[in-house]
């Protein structure tokens, strides 16, 4: 009991420290200049290498990346310049670090609220089993707060201008072959950070221009995630961004669903066969035969592994 209360009090102190750090000001004489520099990079990560800011941070394509957990603000300009220059590893690292920092603020609020609620709970009258459960919850909460402190250290000094470059950097990482970034950008595009659309309403035009190339690259690479996204996008009634771009098409929906089915694990086969039968009911025999042949030829031409391994029902395209 005493240990539970002691941990609870410690957690409150941790939360207070984390929350206080979050609200700390980011003063400095060069703050305005830095924001303008980063905003120039964020406007178009694919071409920002020509700006004075990018030139100041000499890109090292293929160079060693910063150690994990290194403060992002100290390496942002170099990572951005290297990503702009076509360094796939730098682009991948930059996206994941930015995404962690983008999520940090909301997770801090959630963790603080959950911690306060948990530590306010009275242990009076709890049974031995309930006390063990309560202690386990406290221990788990403490681990989350420790991880949050590590994230806070990595993200200290990362400002809104840096975070605003996230979507553009996802697109750049996707262009450079990052499969997770490709799936995320195809599914969500600039909607992954809808706030940035206020500053860059033309981002949807950029998505329209890039999506077709990313689809082609994904199919050429044998990326099952792209196949699953396409079969969903072509389905009549799809409300996805990619679906809005491509438009409903029952024949294309059947074609990509068939390809996905050919690569599926056996335990998913029955469900997929039922879906295919439902779609096929509205198609002509010639359309079905042509789509079946296309799917088999496409599978043989470059797809390996099982389609359902990395795409379980409800899989998250933007899970970095």
XYZ file of C-alpha atoms in Angstrom:
320
model
C 0.000 0.000 0.000
C 2.727 2.460 0.963
C 4.693 1.587 -2.123
C 1.642 2.219 -4.297
C 1.062 5.638 -2.775
C 4.764 6.449 -2.984
C 4.861 5.616 -6.696
C 1.687 7.604 -7.256
C 3.227 10.676 -5.628
C 6.368 10.220 -7.694
C 4.325 10.038 -10.862
C 2.554 13.291 -10.053
C 5.950 14.936 -9.676
C 7.065 13.526 -13.017
C 3.896 14.775 -14.708
C 4.359 18.203 -13.192
C 7.924 18.339 -14.493
C 6.947 17.200 -17.973
C 4.005 19.599 -18.155
C 6.170 22.445 -16.912
C 8.765 21.719 -19.587
C 6.033 21.716 -22.224
C 4.874 25.181 -21.244
C 8.380 26.606 -20.978
C 8.958 29.434 -23.424
C 11.280 29.155 -26.412
C 12.848 32.587 -26.239
C 16.019 33.558 -28.112
C 17.345 36.325 -30.295
C 17.519 34.064 -33.357
C 14.056 32.488 -32.956
C 12.398 34.506 -35.729
C 15.265 33.928 -38.166
C 15.254 30.191 -37.427
C 11.496 29.933 -37.983
C 11.781 31.655 -41.361
C 14.650 29.359 -42.320
C 12.791 26.206 -41.356
C 9.590 27.432 -42.996
C 11.502 27.828 -46.266
C 12.518 24.196 -46.022
C 9.022 23.121 -45.062
C 7.353 24.840 -48.020
C 8.665 22.218 -50.438
C 11.069 19.609 -49.068
C 11.660 18.249 -52.573
C 13.181 21.503 -53.847
C 14.213 23.377 -50.733
C 17.833 22.322 -51.203
C 18.335 25.436 -53.315
C 17.477 27.793 -50.456
C 20.130 29.573 -48.447
C 19.051 27.628 -45.377
C 19.575 24.282 -47.028
C 22.901 25.405 -48.432
C 24.057 26.321 -44.946
C 23.452 22.747 -43.795
C 25.625 20.791 -46.215
C 23.892 17.503 -47.080
C 25.929 14.342 -46.681
C 24.210 11.714 -48.781
C 24.792 8.326 -47.267
C 26.523 9.828 -44.252
C 26.138 8.540 -40.716
C 22.860 9.453 -39.059
C 22.705 11.048 -35.596
C 22.562 8.613 -32.707
C 19.022 7.546 -31.720
C 17.464 9.985 -29.277
C 19.697 12.868 -30.299
C 17.833 16.213 -30.015
C 16.107 16.762 -33.335
C 16.553 20.545 -33.268
C 20.336 20.077 -33.442
C 20.126 17.874 -36.538
C 16.977 19.030 -38.303
C 18.650 21.292 -40.885
C 21.248 18.657 -41.844
C 18.693 15.841 -42.023
C 16.363 18.035 -44.081
C 19.108 19.036 -46.503
C 20.232 15.422 -46.888
C 16.656 14.252 -47.444
C 16.175 16.968 -50.067
C 19.366 15.780 -51.758
C 17.933 12.262 -52.081
C 19.300 10.517 -48.985
C 16.632 7.895 -48.273
C 17.963 6.998 -44.826
C 17.954 10.651 -43.728
C 14.417 11.110 -45.056
C 13.195 8.051 -43.186
C 14.848 9.149 -39.950
C 13.515 12.700 -40.248
C 9.926 11.519 -40.777
C 9.982 9.253 -37.759
C 11.564 11.812 -35.456
C 9.138 14.511 -36.598
C 6.197 12.168 -36.159
C 7.282 11.313 -32.603
C 7.551 14.997 -31.751
C 4.240 15.772 -33.416
C 2.506 13.158 -31.274
C 4.305 14.161 -28.081
C 2.153 17.132 -27.165
C -1.143 15.245 -27.282
C 0.332 12.218 -25.516
C 1.584 14.452 -22.698
C -1.914 15.756 -22.082
C -3.417 12.269 -22.194
C -0.780 10.819 -19.891
C -1.107 13.688 -17.437
C -4.874 13.253 -17.243
C -4.652 9.483 -16.895
C -1.985 9.774 -14.202
C -3.997 12.279 -12.204
C -7.092 10.094 -12.389
C -5.174 6.979 -11.390
C -3.305 8.522 -8.451
C -6.487 10.119 -7.092
C -8.094 6.715 -6.811
C -8.447 5.615 -3.205
C -7.001 2.228 -2.278
C -9.182 1.982 0.797
C -11.270 -1.164 0.735
C -9.434 -2.721 -2.215
C -8.949 -6.464 -2.154
C -5.486 -8.001 -2.546
C -6.185 -8.726 -6.227
C -7.403 -5.170 -6.814
C -4.302 -3.769 -5.131
C -2.072 -5.874 -7.374
C -3.924 -4.588 -10.426
C -3.650 -1.027 -9.163
C 0.082 -1.439 -8.592
C 0.527 -2.846 -12.090
C -1.278 0.186 -13.513
C 0.970 2.515 -11.542
C 4.081 0.692 -12.753
C 2.911 0.885 -16.355
C 2.151 4.567 -15.955
C 5.610 5.193 -14.565
C 7.195 3.479 -17.574
C 5.114 5.627 -19.910
C 6.255 8.750 -18.103
C 9.883 7.654 -18.380
C 9.459 7.186 -22.120
C 7.743 10.569 -22.323
C 10.746 12.168 -20.627
C 13.035 10.606 -23.227
C 10.792 11.899 -26.012
C 10.725 15.329 -24.387
C 14.513 15.445 -24.390
C 14.661 14.485 -28.066
C 11.959 16.986 -29.042
C 13.068 19.926 -26.896
C 13.273 23.047 -29.043
C 11.385 21.539 -31.988
C 9.045 24.334 -33.028
C 5.866 24.576 -35.065
C 7.736 25.446 -38.244
C 9.716 22.211 -38.043
C 6.597 20.180 -37.295
C 4.838 21.799 -40.255
C 7.321 20.064 -42.574
C 6.077 16.594 -41.549
C 3.710 15.967 -44.469
C 6.182 17.255 -47.039
C 8.853 15.016 -45.585
C 6.524 12.009 -45.635
C 6.047 12.676 -49.353
C 9.804 12.954 -49.890
C 10.517 9.745 -47.970
C 7.813 8.041 -50.036
C 9.433 9.230 -53.265
C 12.745 7.820 -52.038
C 11.239 4.361 -51.468
C 10.167 4.307 -47.810
C 7.257 1.823 -47.970
C 5.622 2.997 -44.744
C 5.814 6.633 -45.832
C 4.444 5.678 -49.254
C 1.430 3.923 -47.750
C 0.819 6.797 -45.344
C 1.030 9.488 -48.003
C -1.201 7.586 -50.406
C -3.861 7.048 -47.748
C -3.764 10.369 -45.929
C -1.638 12.793 -47.946
C -1.784 16.341 -46.541
C -4.722 15.295 -44.362
C -2.227 13.591 -42.047
C -1.683 17.079 -40.651
C -4.837 18.920 -41.664
C -3.622 22.068 -39.873
C -0.923 22.514 -42.505
C -3.614 22.872 -45.174
C -4.418 26.297 -43.745
C -0.886 27.420 -44.593
C -0.518 25.350 -47.764
C -3.881 24.825 -49.474
C -2.010 23.830 -52.642
C -0.816 20.656 -50.891
C -3.765 18.756 -52.349
C -2.510 19.593 -55.835
C 0.851 18.202 -54.813
C -0.857 15.024 -53.646
C -2.669 14.692 -56.964
C 0.616 15.005 -58.849
C 2.541 12.576 -56.633
C -0.024 9.843 -55.986
C 0.048 8.276 -59.453
C 3.833 8.030 -59.417
C 3.804 6.525 -55.924
C 1.195 3.939 -56.961
C 3.314 2.935 -59.943
C 6.450 2.736 -57.812
C 4.651 0.641 -55.194
C 3.345 -1.830 -57.761
C 6.776 -2.076 -59.384
C 8.269 -2.801 -55.961
C 5.683 -5.497 -55.193
C 4.283 -3.531 -52.251
C 1.177 -5.322 -50.924
C 0.166 -2.287 -48.908
C -0.332 -0.328 -52.106
C -2.460 -3.149 -53.522
C -4.684 -3.150 -50.442
C -5.021 0.642 -50.529
C -5.973 0.503 -54.224
C -8.619 -2.178 -53.830
C -10.172 -0.126 -51.030
C -9.912 3.147 -52.970
C -11.647 1.772 -56.086
C -14.500 0.266 -54.078
C -17.772 2.116 -54.687
C -18.553 4.206 -51.631
C -14.916 4.635 -50.572
C -14.391 7.826 -48.587
C -10.601 7.779 -48.631
C -8.479 10.547 -50.104
C -7.040 8.106 -52.634
C -10.570 7.001 -53.488
C -11.511 10.612 -54.147
C -8.579 10.945 -56.518
C -9.129 7.689 -58.432
C -12.906 7.476 -58.382
C -15.076 4.396 -57.878
C -14.484 1.598 -60.414
C -15.903 -1.908 -59.748
C -13.642 -3.492 -62.385
C -10.476 -2.001 -60.879
C -11.740 -2.854 -57.407
C -12.146 -6.501 -58.444
C -8.753 -6.501 -60.189
C -6.762 -5.359 -57.149
C -8.848 -7.401 -54.731
C -8.125 -10.477 -56.855
C -4.402 -9.739 -56.798
C -4.570 -9.275 -53.035
C -6.462 -12.579 -52.718
C -3.854 -14.475 -54.736
C -1.206 -13.483 -52.211
C -3.320 -14.001 -49.086
C -2.807 -16.380 -46.195
C -5.170 -19.344 -46.105
C -7.080 -18.150 -43.050
C -8.130 -14.978 -44.926
C -9.110 -16.796 -48.116
C -12.754 -17.492 -47.349
C -13.565 -13.910 -46.466
C -11.763 -12.557 -49.537
C -13.468 -15.098 -51.796
C -16.830 -13.916 -50.512
C -15.885 -10.313 -51.250
C -14.735 -11.245 -54.751
C -17.965 -13.120 -55.447
C -20.025 -10.120 -54.382
C -18.079 -7.793 -56.668
C -18.076 -10.269 -59.570
C -21.883 -10.451 -59.479
C -21.995 -7.008 -61.063
C -19.364 -7.629 -63.754
C -19.479 -9.250 -67.179
C -17.714 -12.625 -67.642
C -15.204 -11.036 -70.031
C -14.323 -8.380 -67.449
C -13.786 -11.035 -64.792
C -11.616 -13.176 -67.063
C -9.461 -10.212 -68.071
C -9.057 -9.073 -64.450
C -8.178 -12.605 -63.294
C -5.496 -12.890 -65.969
C -4.092 -9.453 -65.101
C -3.924 -10.310 -61.408
C -2.092 -13.584 -62.033
C 0.365 -11.990 -64.446
C 1.028 -9.119 -62.051
C 1.586 -11.530 -59.173
C 4.069 -13.560 -61.207
C 5.874 -10.458 -62.437
C 7.109 -9.137 -59.121
C 5.059 -9.809 -55.985
C 6.495 -12.026 -53.286
C 5.437 -13.030 -49.806
C 1.895 -12.956 -48.502
C -0.344 -9.980 -49.019
C -2.006 -10.266 -45.628
C 1.172 -10.431 -43.524
C 1.521 -6.676 -43.095
C -2.063 -5.682 -43.808
C -4.360 -7.234 -41.190
C -7.939 -5.925 -41.001
C -7.834 -2.337 -39.787
C -4.078 -1.934 -40.336
C -2.746 1.593 -39.906
C -0.915 3.040 -42.908
C 0.646 5.862 -40.871
C 1.947 3.792 -37.969
C 5.519 5.057 -37.869
